[in-house]
Amino acid sequence: MSSATESAGADAPVTDPHASIYDHGFVRVAAVTLPVALADPATNAERHLEQLRDLHEQQVGLAVFPELSLTGYSLEDLVLQEPLLDAAEQAVATLVEASRELLPIIVVGAPLRARDRSRIFNCAVVIHRGEILGISPKQNLPTYREFYERRWFAPGDDAADVLVRIDGDEHLLTPHAIITVDDVPGLKLYVEICEDMWVPVPPSAEAALAGATVVANLSGSPITVGRAEERKLLARSASARCQAAYVYAAAGEGESTTDLAWDGQTFVYECGNLLGESERFPQGPRATIVDVDLDRVVAERRRQSTFDDNRRTHADALAKFEGWHEAHLFGPFEDDEPPTPHPATGPLRRPLHRFPFVPDDPARLAQDSFEAFSIQVAGLVRRLKAIGGDKPGGTRPVIGVSGGLDSTHALIVCARAMDLLGRDRSEILAYTMPGFATTEHTRSNAELLSEAIGASFETIDIRPASTQMLSDMGHPAGSGEEVYDVTFENVQAGMRYDYLFRLANHHGGIVVGTGDLSELALGWCTYGVGDQMSHYGVNAGVPKTLIQHLIRWVIAEGLFDEATGHLLQAVLDTEISPELIPTKQGEKAQSTEDSIGPYALHDFTLYHQLRRGYGPAKIAYLAHQAWGDLEAGEWPAGYADGDKRAYTRAEIKHWLTVFTRRFFSNQFKRSAAPNAPKVLAGGSLSPRGDWRMPSDATSKAWIAELEAEVPRD
């Protein structure tokens, strides 16, 4: 959820631990395009400073401008003229001096002469707090079609020892410099220029292997039909392959239109995800300002072991990156200065989804729903084929249906699988097994839906057998006392699956598991002969917050007739409940979310812990950004207004604590999880897949971080 914020100024002190993005592994970056005064570096320097003062107030840590932004890209032979080159040097010097009072690390473009004055380089100059941190020359100079850069510039790939002049001082060119910002952990900046992105092996690819996490590209790319998408394709793929952030700023208004045109495109990608972009062909300056998650970049590289394997393969080529430049974004800049607190930054500026497993975009949600449902169906089809279920009369799916979300979805997966196998749906054996708290509403939903699907349906009342077991155990409920403890609940849950497994034996079938990913994370299932176990699980890779959208997609796609669609909607409208504890007239029925907390928050935590590897302090910060304001950001398509709500930091901390304790204490259930297909890139909890941990590990360190670093108000 990207939003503009009221700024307290870059130097405002921080007292709230959630006030600054810089305390949570982020850096605010800006990709800026602005009208260029062609061949007028002094005017361009002032225009840069106007933007930089505003970016300073917005607590931007890195500001990237277009290629040759201090002179203009489309100068052609004018770039060889001494007055222009003198003025460009002076413009750089002006920015260096002004940068002493500015927060951002500044990356600008300028033509610079070698000390011997026989060569000119197309350079990106990196400036911060009165110093030049590096000067990156363009390494790949296009001289094809409309480009003619070798007429004016020398390539910079072998210019590491070349000195250039700026305002009377000499500086080394740094084509292989990675700037490490020590007080922003994970920020390692590399700069390339325009064409460098378009070659088969971009300089940034090697730089990423050498440790760069953020790549800036200063571009003078002119626009033709389709080129904007090509730029985004290249930047997106670079950020995905390199597990990096890619900050791109192109030239726009003011460039010469003698033979070309310019669109001023800016955007930022992070690990293949678009964080933000500005309008194209703007009148006046524009900036894409977003917060890059450096923790994510580092975690993805750590998790993807082939990244480091690739580094070892190219170790010889990476030796040139050994000379790293160091900087501090916030200081101290003098040895006797005290540490500088991070500034208050306001809300995060990046897409931040309340439901990370559920896309906000309706088209993307529909596509994901199609793929998720198809994966579930394909998994069950393959399993049935492998055990003689590929022909009529073969192995049958046996499923317990309760009228709730999970069993309903598993049932329609079974129906679709039978269709693809060419078998009649009547070979699905569906059972509803009412217990002591089953309502007529859910029992009726189960029966009507099973019949509408065309499954063979039976009712088995588990109350007599459960009462007998409770009595045999000496449990008070066996003699009619109202003692509704965990034993009372699990006797019912276990009885249902005891029947299902024996029914599968009796009828030559397999028990199709209905439990979902969220329940596995929380351990909200009965171990052994209970809903933790099955012969094959179809929902174990799907979180609770997505299942309702999959059912909505099935309705919208018309995979079943209209009457069945109405029944599926009735299930969607029913509150989630295990229906194991009886309620009296006027009492609120047992609610799963009253017991273990809102699935919306738990799935948010699950995604960021499982897929991103974040600890509870960062998850709490992200959750507050996503859920703290009811009106901020987008809600998924079809999400009812009455279900929308916000959560306070106290609520977030409470339920995050519940999740953490339950996640650790219930690993033993996941260690024995039956087979089920992985559905989402967000991960699975199979011990044979994305998640492996000892069943007796302690959550002590995670709880300690929660208590120490997460505020309650």
XYZ file of C-alpha atoms in Angstrom:
713
model
C 0.000 0.000 0.000
C 1.936 2.928 -1.286
C 0.951 6.349 -0.045
C 2.338 9.835 0.334
C 3.004 10.915 3.906
C 3.177 14.049 5.943
C 6.857 14.488 6.664
C 8.355 15.508 9.962
C 11.591 16.334 8.163
C 14.608 14.158 7.546
C 16.191 15.003 10.885
C 13.162 14.485 13.114
C 13.902 12.212 16.100
C 12.182 8.846 16.323
C 10.517 7.640 19.506
C 8.055 5.111 18.052
C 9.794 1.862 16.991
C 7.454 1.702 14.026
C 8.119 5.279 12.911
C 11.086 4.697 10.599
C 11.388 2.269 7.724
C 15.149 2.306 8.266
C 14.679 0.396 11.539
C 13.046 -2.488 9.686
C 15.364 -3.365 6.832
C 14.119 -0.919 4.185
C 15.682 1.896 2.194
C 13.623 4.590 0.477
C 14.719 5.072 -3.136
C 13.665 7.513 -5.826
C 13.950 7.135 -9.592
C 13.650 10.687 -10.880
C 13.140 12.210 -14.320
C 13.033 15.963 -14.836
C 12.985 18.463 -17.696
C 16.511 18.942 -18.981
C 17.877 22.299 -20.106
C 19.800 21.023 -23.091
C 23.494 22.017 -22.925
C 22.917 24.128 -19.768
C 24.524 22.268 -16.825
C 24.138 25.161 -14.361
C 20.373 25.269 -14.826
C 20.179 21.497 -14.641
C 22.114 21.475 -11.365
C 19.553 23.841 -9.840
C 16.702 21.677 -11.112
C 18.333 18.640 -9.536
C 18.661 20.482 -6.237
C 14.994 21.482 -6.269
C 14.065 17.821 -6.487
C 16.701 16.717 -4.001
C 15.501 19.129 -1.318
C 12.031 17.656 -1.632
C 13.402 14.102 -1.583
C 15.383 14.987 1.540
C 12.147 16.006 3.253
C 10.645 12.684 2.227
C 13.548 10.794 3.850
C 14.746 9.307 0.563
C 18.055 7.489 0.983
C 18.941 7.000 -2.690
C 18.030 9.292 -5.608
C 18.755 8.205 -9.183
C 18.572 10.616 -12.137
C 18.729 9.908 -15.908
C 21.778 9.404 -18.083
C 23.752 12.636 -18.689
C 21.118 14.398 -16.590
C 23.353 17.454 -15.995
C 23.807 18.183 -19.712
C 21.146 16.271 -21.604
C 21.692 13.054 -23.531
C 20.876 14.284 -27.051
C 23.774 16.766 -27.402
C 25.545 14.860 -30.157
C 28.747 16.720 -31.196
C 28.195 19.452 -28.616
C 29.398 17.003 -25.982
C 32.907 17.370 -27.410
C 32.966 21.126 -26.788
C 35.149 22.471 -23.982
C 32.591 25.024 -22.683
C 30.035 22.266 -22.218
C 32.520 19.983 -20.461
C 33.744 22.797 -18.193
C 30.172 23.629 -17.243
C 29.379 19.950 -16.589
C 32.305 19.692 -14.163
C 31.143 22.813 -12.372
C 27.591 21.451 -12.138
C 28.905 18.287 -10.477
C 30.908 20.425 -8.049
C 27.775 22.435 -7.245
C 25.884 19.249 -6.344
C 28.784 17.942 -4.274
C 28.835 21.098 -2.163
C 25.051 21.246 -1.778
C 24.873 17.567 -0.831
C 26.437 18.297 2.574
C 22.991 19.174 3.933
C 21.016 16.529 2.045
C 20.119 12.996 3.115
C 20.007 11.084 -0.205
C 22.885 9.349 -1.881
C 22.719 11.110 -5.261
C 23.412 9.455 -8.618
C 23.595 11.881 -11.566
C 24.849 11.706 -15.144
C 27.603 13.864 -16.657
C 30.272 13.705 -19.403
C 33.753 13.812 -17.861
C 37.190 14.220 -19.418
C 40.117 11.954 -18.704
C 43.125 13.679 -17.140
C 44.960 13.514 -20.450
C 41.906 15.193 -22.052
C 42.033 12.765 -24.981
C 38.977 10.790 -23.922
C 35.487 11.583 -22.668
C 33.462 9.151 -20.575
C 29.696 8.973 -20.145
C 29.565 8.828 -16.345
C 27.278 8.286 -13.402
C 28.593 10.263 -10.432
C 27.638 9.041 -6.954
C 27.599 11.879 -4.419
C 26.864 12.026 -0.697
C 27.446 14.538 2.087
C 30.015 16.566 0.206
C 31.967 13.632 -1.218
C 32.135 11.752 -4.493
C 31.739 8.097 -3.568
C 32.276 6.736 -7.058
C 32.209 7.517 -10.764
C 30.832 4.746 -12.978
C 31.587 5.070 -16.689
C 29.226 3.552 -19.227
C 30.744 0.246 -20.283
C 28.753 -0.687 -23.379
C 28.397 2.075 -25.960
C 25.721 1.511 -28.617
C 26.713 2.352 -32.168
C 23.843 0.861 -34.145
C 20.531 2.073 -35.581
C 19.898 5.512 -34.043
C 22.866 5.327 -31.659
C 26.320 6.735 -32.340
C 27.936 6.940 -28.899
C 31.430 5.779 -29.844
C 31.721 8.949 -31.904
C 31.915 10.872 -28.615
C 32.692 8.548 -25.703
C 35.277 5.964 -24.729
C 33.982 2.687 -23.268
C 34.485 2.411 -19.524
C 34.769 -1.341 -18.996
C 38.590 -1.168 -18.801
C 38.862 2.323 -17.299
C 39.296 1.414 -13.646
C 42.647 3.242 -13.401
C 41.661 6.296 -15.418
C 41.594 9.686 -13.695
C 38.982 12.308 -14.563
C 38.888 15.962 -13.558
C 36.134 17.681 -11.556
C 36.567 21.285 -10.488
C 40.351 21.006 -10.469
C 40.449 17.734 -8.520
C 41.208 14.308 -9.924
C 39.070 11.240 -9.287
C 39.454 7.617 -10.341
C 36.782 6.068 -12.488
C 35.148 3.144 -10.677
C 33.421 0.866 -13.207
C 33.478 -2.015 -10.723
C 32.759 -0.194 -7.470
C 30.108 -1.403 -5.076
C 29.245 1.213 -2.485
C 28.485 -0.312 0.914
C 26.325 1.808 3.215
C 27.295 0.609 6.657
C 24.421 2.090 8.646
C 21.737 0.683 6.315
C 22.353 -3.071 6.597
C 22.124 -4.797 3.249
C 22.492 -1.650 1.110
C 25.258 -2.271 -1.415
C 24.878 -0.035 -4.466
C 26.089 -0.643 -7.999
C 25.517 1.721 -10.922
C 25.252 0.938 -14.625
C 24.133 3.115 -17.518
C 21.426 2.463 -20.109
C 22.917 0.083 -22.739
C 24.705 -1.824 -19.983
C 21.311 -3.399 -19.214
C 20.727 -4.549 -22.812
C 23.782 -6.761 -23.359
C 23.837 -10.545 -22.781
C 25.999 -10.288 -19.645
C 25.219 -6.941 -17.990
C 27.802 -5.482 -15.597
C 25.138 -5.590 -12.882
C 24.908 -9.390 -13.120
C 28.518 -9.765 -12.050
C 28.097 -6.975 -9.496
C 25.162 -8.811 -7.922
C 27.262 -11.964 -7.605
C 29.920 -9.791 -5.989
C 27.398 -8.555 -3.413
C 25.486 -5.603 -4.867
C 21.868 -5.579 -3.676
C 20.610 -2.394 -5.350
C 21.349 -1.593 -8.988
C 20.783 1.907 -10.357
C 20.402 2.439 -14.093
C 20.703 5.943 -15.506
C 19.113 5.808 -18.940
C 18.949 8.096 -21.950
C 16.915 5.558 -23.894
C 14.735 7.232 -26.546
C 11.214 5.918 -26.908
C 9.738 3.978 -29.791
C 6.607 1.844 -29.810
C 7.106 -1.166 -27.537
C 10.424 -0.093 -26.028
C 8.948 0.780 -22.641
C 7.830 -2.822 -22.158
C 11.232 -4.082 -23.264
C 12.907 -1.931 -20.621
C 10.594 -3.279 -17.941
C 11.141 -6.838 -19.140
C 14.907 -6.475 -18.889
C 14.802 -4.741 -15.507
C 12.307 -7.206 -14.086
C 14.310 -10.207 -15.237
C 17.536 -8.670 -13.949
C 16.009 -8.056 -10.527
C 14.580 -11.585 -10.443
C 17.718 -13.404 -11.608
C 20.040 -11.291 -9.479
C 17.705 -11.223 -6.452
C 18.196 -7.464 -6.310
C 16.412 -4.148 -6.520
C 16.633 -2.366 -9.880
C 16.111 1.419 -9.956
C 15.596 2.835 -13.464
C 15.343 6.483 -14.531
C 15.069 7.529 -18.190
C 15.490 10.892 -19.904
C 12.371 12.782 -20.897
C 11.182 16.331 -21.388
C 13.704 18.774 -22.860
C 15.749 16.268 -24.872
C 16.067 17.079 -28.571
C 13.322 15.756 -30.817
C 15.277 16.339 -34.030
C 15.094 12.626 -34.851
C 13.896 10.931 -31.647
C 11.417 11.239 -28.787
C 11.684 10.643 -25.015
C 9.195 9.430 -22.424
C 10.832 9.927 -19.001
C 9.995 6.420 -17.786
C 10.910 5.571 -14.194
C 10.288 2.405 -12.200
C 11.691 0.185 -9.462
C 11.683 -3.618 -9.355
C 12.565 -5.817 -6.407
C 13.250 -9.530 -6.891
C 11.028 -9.513 -9.967
C 8.165 -7.521 -8.407
C 7.245 -4.034 -9.621
C 7.246 -1.707 -6.603
C 6.208 1.432 -8.463
C 6.410 3.412 -11.690
C 5.661 6.953 -12.830
C 3.560 8.185 -15.710
C 5.261 8.381 -19.064
C 5.631 11.527 -21.214
C 5.198 13.792 -18.177
C 5.181 17.563 -18.223
C 7.526 18.523 -15.423
C 9.523 16.375 -12.987
C 8.302 12.982 -11.818
C 9.662 10.501 -9.314
C 8.942 6.903 -8.426
C 9.505 6.827 -4.659
C 9.306 3.396 -3.026
C 10.768 1.512 -0.088
C 13.036 -1.385 -1.047
C 13.135 -4.364 1.301
C 16.819 -5.109 1.737
C 16.076 -7.918 4.171
C 14.150 -9.661 1.419
C 17.026 -9.404 -1.038
C 19.507 -10.808 1.470
C 17.124 -13.579 2.588
C 16.345 -14.673 -0.976
C 20.028 -14.991 -1.786
C 20.694 -16.895 1.402
C 17.830 -19.276 0.676
C 18.667 -19.810 -3.006
C 21.896 -21.778 -2.705
C 22.515 -21.713 -6.469
C 23.124 -17.971 -6.223
C 26.333 -18.596 -4.312
C 27.172 -21.543 -6.555
C 27.035 -19.145 -9.491
C 29.319 -16.756 -7.606
C 31.901 -19.518 -7.166
C 31.686 -20.388 -10.863
C 32.491 -16.796 -11.813
C 34.910 -16.078 -8.974
C 37.777 -15.088 -11.288
C 35.656 -12.510 -13.102
C 34.495 -11.053 -9.794
C 37.979 -10.270 -8.515
C 37.730 -6.789 -10.004
C 34.962 -5.935 -7.522
C 37.171 -6.337 -4.471
C 37.705 -2.618 -3.954
C 34.515 -1.564 -2.167
C 33.680 1.994 -1.194
C 32.032 2.608 2.178
C 29.587 5.289 3.267
C 27.139 6.175 6.022
C 23.686 7.438 5.130
C 22.927 8.996 8.503
C 26.363 9.460 10.040
C 28.149 10.153 12.212
C 30.361 11.847 9.644
C 32.946 12.989 12.177
C 34.673 10.733 14.691
C 33.468 12.745 17.690
C 29.815 12.896 16.609
C 27.216 10.759 18.414
C 25.207 8.204 16.415
C 22.388 9.774 14.417
C 18.878 8.363 15.004
C 16.897 7.269 11.995
C 14.322 9.809 10.800
C 10.573 9.334 11.039
C 9.469 8.258 7.572
C 5.743 7.678 7.798
C 4.034 4.655 6.238
C 5.783 2.255 3.924
C 5.786 3.232 0.271
C 5.474 -0.059 -1.557
C 2.715 -2.502 -2.457
C 1.878 -4.215 0.815
C -0.974 -6.680 0.647
C -3.270 -7.477 3.548
C -3.662 -10.942 2.053
C -0.254 -11.917 0.645
C -1.645 -15.216 -0.646
C -4.521 -13.406 -2.418
C -3.782 -10.899 -5.227
C -5.654 -7.581 -5.084
C -5.913 -7.424 -8.873
C -9.058 -9.309 -10.032
C -7.405 -10.598 -13.214
C -4.387 -11.875 -11.304
C -6.650 -13.445 -8.676
C -8.621 -15.247 -11.379
C -5.408 -16.544 -12.962
C -4.023 -17.693 -9.600
C -7.330 -19.355 -8.737
C -7.328 -21.266 -12.021
C -3.781 -22.457 -11.418
C -4.347 -23.359 -7.754
C -7.528 -25.313 -8.463
C -5.902 -27.054 -11.429
C -2.871 -28.053 -9.330
C -5.126 -29.560 -6.677
C -7.142 -31.473 -9.259
C -4.041 -32.652 -11.122
C -2.516 -33.935 -7.891
C -5.562 -36.004 -7.023
C -5.915 -37.301 -10.599
C -2.306 -38.495 -10.571
C -2.678 -40.196 -7.198
C -5.868 -41.990 -8.244
C -4.302 -43.119 -11.526
C -1.342 -44.550 -9.639
C -3.532 -46.787 -7.451
C -6.115 -48.057 -9.918
C -8.478 -45.120 -9.915
C -8.141 -44.350 -13.620
C -11.150 -46.386 -14.712
C -14.791 -46.812 -13.638
C -15.092 -48.984 -10.558
C -11.499 -48.244 -9.517
C -10.171 -46.695 -6.321
C -12.739 -44.274 -4.931
C -12.295 -40.919 -3.207
C -13.707 -41.092 0.326
C -14.361 -37.717 1.922
C -15.964 -36.341 5.041
C -18.129 -33.304 4.305
C -19.173 -30.913 7.052
C -20.698 -28.051 5.108
C -17.658 -25.915 5.879
C -15.151 -24.246 3.569
C -12.396 -26.847 3.475
C -14.459 -29.978 2.941
C -16.623 -28.165 0.402
C -13.595 -27.190 -1.631
C -12.078 -30.669 -1.373
C -15.379 -32.110 -2.594
C -15.447 -29.982 -5.733
C -11.796 -30.894 -6.368
C -12.844 -34.542 -6.196
C -15.729 -33.886 -8.597
C -13.462 -32.238 -11.153
C -10.893 -35.034 -10.812
C -13.549 -37.664 -11.536
C -14.636 -35.718 -14.614
C -11.074 -35.721 -15.954
C -10.724 -39.440 -15.213
C -13.899 -40.174 -17.151
C -15.609 -41.591 -14.071
C -19.069 -40.911 -12.738
C -19.205 -38.582 -9.767
C -21.385 -41.088 -7.945
C -18.165 -42.998 -7.279
C -17.211 -40.248 -4.826
C -18.205 -41.503 -1.380
C -19.202 -38.483 0.695
C -20.121 -38.823 4.361
C -21.385 -36.296 6.829
C -20.963 -37.300 10.448
C -22.914 -35.067 12.796
C -21.636 -34.779 16.341
C -22.837 -33.148 19.535
C -22.702 -29.581 18.156
C -23.446 -30.033 14.457
C -26.041 -27.538 13.290
C -28.855 -28.305 10.888
C -27.550 -25.532 8.637
C -24.134 -27.070 8.008
C -25.475 -30.648 7.912
C -28.027 -29.593 5.327
C -25.368 -27.766 3.300
C -23.243 -30.913 3.282
C -26.087 -33.109 2.104
C -27.481 -30.749 -0.498
C -24.048 -29.989 -1.925
C -23.027 -33.654 -2.114
C -26.235 -34.498 -3.926
C -25.925 -31.523 -6.253
C -22.361 -32.547 -7.118
C -23.610 -36.060 -7.855
C -21.618 -37.829 -5.154
C -22.909 -40.845 -3.261
C -23.910 -39.474 0.132
C -24.537 -41.041 3.541
C -25.004 -39.773 7.084
C -23.321 -41.507 9.986
C -24.259 -40.194 13.419
C -21.088 -40.377 15.511
C -22.764 -39.443 18.777
C -23.522 -43.006 19.969
C -20.002 -44.244 19.260
C -18.463 -41.095 20.763
C -20.608 -41.403 23.879
C -19.540 -45.032 24.218
C -15.873 -44.109 23.919
C -16.211 -41.263 26.422
C -18.005 -43.609 28.800
C -15.385 -46.324 28.375
C -12.715 -43.754 29.165
C -14.511 -42.611 32.272
C -14.920 -39.114 30.865
C -17.734 -37.121 32.558
C -19.352 -36.335 29.205
C -19.891 -40.090 28.760
C -22.477 -39.941 31.530
C -24.088 -36.717 30.345
C -22.087 -34.100 32.241
C -21.368 -30.854 30.387
C -17.602 -31.192 30.378
C -16.474 -29.974 26.991
C -12.688 -30.188 27.050
C -10.115 -31.087 24.411
C -10.772 -34.782 24.948
C -14.464 -34.260 24.281
C -13.609 -32.440 21.039
C -10.949 -34.859 19.842
C -13.050 -37.929 20.454
C -15.466 -36.569 17.870
C -12.767 -35.501 15.406
C -11.000 -38.835 15.763
C -14.221 -40.819 15.453
C -14.988 -39.201 12.115
C -11.647 -40.160 10.644
C -11.734 -43.617 12.193
C -14.942 -44.176 10.248
C -13.491 -42.667 7.065
C -10.400 -44.868 7.057
C -12.403 -48.012 7.706
C -14.936 -46.990 5.066
C -12.072 -46.544 2.620
C -10.880 -50.061 3.455
C -14.392 -51.411 3.072
C -15.125 -49.764 -0.288
C -11.698 -49.853 -1.906
C -10.989 -46.142 -1.631
C -8.654 -43.522 -0.245
C -9.431 -40.849 2.317
C -9.101 -37.415 0.741
C -7.822 -34.956 3.339
C -9.508 -31.587 3.652
C -7.220 -29.720 6.090
C -5.607 -26.541 4.771
C -2.210 -24.837 5.025
C -3.310 -22.403 7.745
C -4.564 -25.215 9.968
C -1.276 -27.047 9.542
C 0.647 -23.914 10.544
C -1.421 -23.455 13.683
C -1.741 -27.147 14.494
C -5.525 -26.708 14.382
C -6.165 -30.362 13.643
C -6.466 -33.615 15.557
C -3.320 -35.720 15.320
C -3.220 -39.313 14.130
C -6.657 -40.702 13.455
C -8.104 -37.240 12.969
C -8.187 -34.472 10.399
C -4.380 -34.230 10.469
C -4.239 -37.551 8.596
C -5.481 -38.848 5.241
C -4.308 -40.972 2.337
C -3.867 -37.838 0.200
C -4.506 -34.177 1.014
C -5.747 -31.761 -1.623
C -5.958 -28.582 0.497
C -2.709 -28.780 2.458
C -0.988 -26.302 0.132
C -3.801 -23.730 0.203
C -4.204 -21.172 3.039
C -7.618 -20.447 4.547
C -7.744 -16.909 3.143
C -7.405 -18.215 -0.419
C -9.843 -21.123 -0.277
C -12.898 -18.861 -0.208
C -11.643 -17.121 -3.362
C -11.099 -20.453 -5.100
C -14.710 -21.344 -4.401
C -15.811 -17.933 -5.694
C -13.788 -18.563 -8.839
C -15.443 -21.948 -9.328
C -18.844 -20.248 -9.041
C -17.870 -17.446 -11.433
C -16.454 -19.863 -14.007
C -19.655 -21.908 -14.004
C -17.816 -25.205 -13.471
C -21.024 -26.490 -11.884
C -24.668 -25.664 -12.495
C -26.411 -22.629 -11.055
C -28.086 -24.518 -8.211
C -24.720 -25.884 -7.088
C -23.327 -22.381 -7.307
C -25.990 -21.140 -4.872
C -25.064 -23.909 -2.435
C -21.389 -23.027 -2.686
C -22.265 -19.419 -1.900
C -24.213 -20.556 1.170
C -21.056 -22.269 2.417
C -19.069 -19.062 1.848
C -21.612 -17.178 3.955
C -21.239 -19.544 6.943
C -18.913 -18.645 9.841
C -15.929 -20.946 10.272
C -16.524 -23.316 13.181
C -15.357 -26.799 14.216
C -18.855 -27.458 15.680
C -17.576 -29.679 18.463
C -18.941 -27.920 21.574
C -22.731 -27.715 22.062
C -24.305 -24.312 22.627
C -27.517 -23.432 24.377
C -30.281 -21.186 23.141
C -29.028 -17.605 22.942
C -25.343 -18.544 23.224
C -22.823 -17.759 20.487
C -21.810 -20.857 18.583
C -18.238 -22.082 18.788
C -16.055 -19.982 16.492
C -12.620 -21.048 15.247
C -11.365 -17.470 14.985
C -12.574 -16.662 18.511
C -10.408 -19.539 19.711
C -7.206 -19.182 17.725
C -7.458 -15.728 16.161
C -8.217 -14.206 12.772
C -6.996 -16.219 9.814
C -6.307 -12.946 8.004
C -3.532 -12.096 10.473
C -2.313 -15.670 10.793
C -1.956 -16.085 7.033
C -0.158 -12.737 6.872
C 2.309 -14.028 9.463
C 2.606 -17.428 7.796
C 3.524 -15.945 4.431
C 6.201 -13.606 5.765
C 7.692 -16.250 8.029
C 7.559 -19.160 5.580
C 8.282 -17.408 2.276
C 10.360 -14.429 3.384
C 12.007 -15.783 6.531
C 11.205 -12.703 8.639
C 11.227 -12.611 12.410
C 8.254 -11.491 14.525
C 9.411 -7.865 14.934
C 9.451 -7.225 11.198
C 6.227 -9.177 10.668
C 4.504 -7.074 13.325
C 5.734 -3.889 11.642
C 4.476 -5.050 8.243
C 1.164 -6.192 9.717
C 0.602 -2.788 11.287
C 1.371 -1.104 7.975
C -1.060 -3.395 6.150
C -3.844 -3.741 8.730
C -3.635 -0.590 10.836
C -5.918 1.516 8.608
C -9.197 0.179 7.243
C -9.293 2.708 4.413
C -5.718 2.367 3.177
C -4.861 0.233 0.174
C -6.882 -2.248 -1.847
C -9.050 -5.166 -0.782
C -9.318 -8.366 -2.853
C -12.191 -8.637 -5.319
C -15.339 -10.035 -3.744
C -14.337 -9.242 -0.169
C -17.494 -8.233 1.676
C -17.585 -4.741 3.220
C -18.921 -6.174 6.450
C -15.843 -8.381 6.805
C -13.369 -5.525 6.425
C -11.653 -4.419 9.606
C -8.430 -2.999 10.999
C -6.238 -4.272 13.831
C -4.409 -2.350 16.522
C -0.795 -3.028 17.347
C -1.891 -4.638 20.601
C -4.115 -7.067 18.691
C -1.366 -7.769 16.174
C 1.122 -8.490 18.946
C -1.325 -10.757 20.780
C -2.231 -12.888 17.780
C 1.366 -12.976 16.543
C 2.320 -14.404 19.924
C -0.438 -17.007 19.620
C 0.743 -17.941 16.124
C 4.386 -18.236 17.191
C 3.652 -20.463 20.174
C 1.288 -22.701 18.201
C 3.597 -22.883 15.175
C 6.487 -24.198 17.253
C 4.524 -26.512 19.512
C 2.689 -28.230 16.625
C 5.588 -29.077 14.327
C 5.154 -32.763 15.225
C 1.872 -32.743 13.315
C 3.533 -31.337 10.213
C 6.421 -33.789 10.470
C 3.927 -36.590 9.873
C 1.839 -34.826 7.231
C 0.514 -36.998 4.384
C 1.278 -36.324 0.723
C -0.254 -33.215 -0.823
C 0.727 -30.972 -3.749
C 2.511 -27.686 -3.218
C 0.228 -25.014 -4.651
C 1.675 -21.554 -3.986
C 5.094 -19.991 -4.377
C 4.457 -18.738 -0.842
C 5.470 -22.189 0.303
C 4.227 -25.434 1.776
C 4.691 -27.005 5.187
C 5.446 -30.517 4.002
C 8.452 -32.077 5.751
C 9.492 -33.201 2.271
C 9.177 -29.727 0.787
C 9.629 -26.123 1.864
C 9.703 -26.469 5.631
C 11.776 -28.714 7.852
C 12.349 -28.192 11.560
C 12.709 -30.355 14.663
C 9.480 -31.087 16.479
C 11.007 -30.235 19.845
C 12.478 -26.803 18.990
C 11.658 -23.920 21.328
C 10.111 -20.586 20.400
C 11.944 -18.781 23.217
C 14.084 -16.518 20.985
C 11.097 -15.549 18.835
C 8.917 -14.746 21.842
C 11.743 -12.719 23.382
C 11.981 -10.638 20.186
C 8.231 -10.120 20.249
C 8.274 -8.900 23.814
C 11.291 -6.649 23.379
C 10.712 -5.088 19.970
C 6.977 -5.033 19.237
C 4.936 -2.221 20.847
C 1.413 -2.811 22.155
C -0.058 0.601 21.362
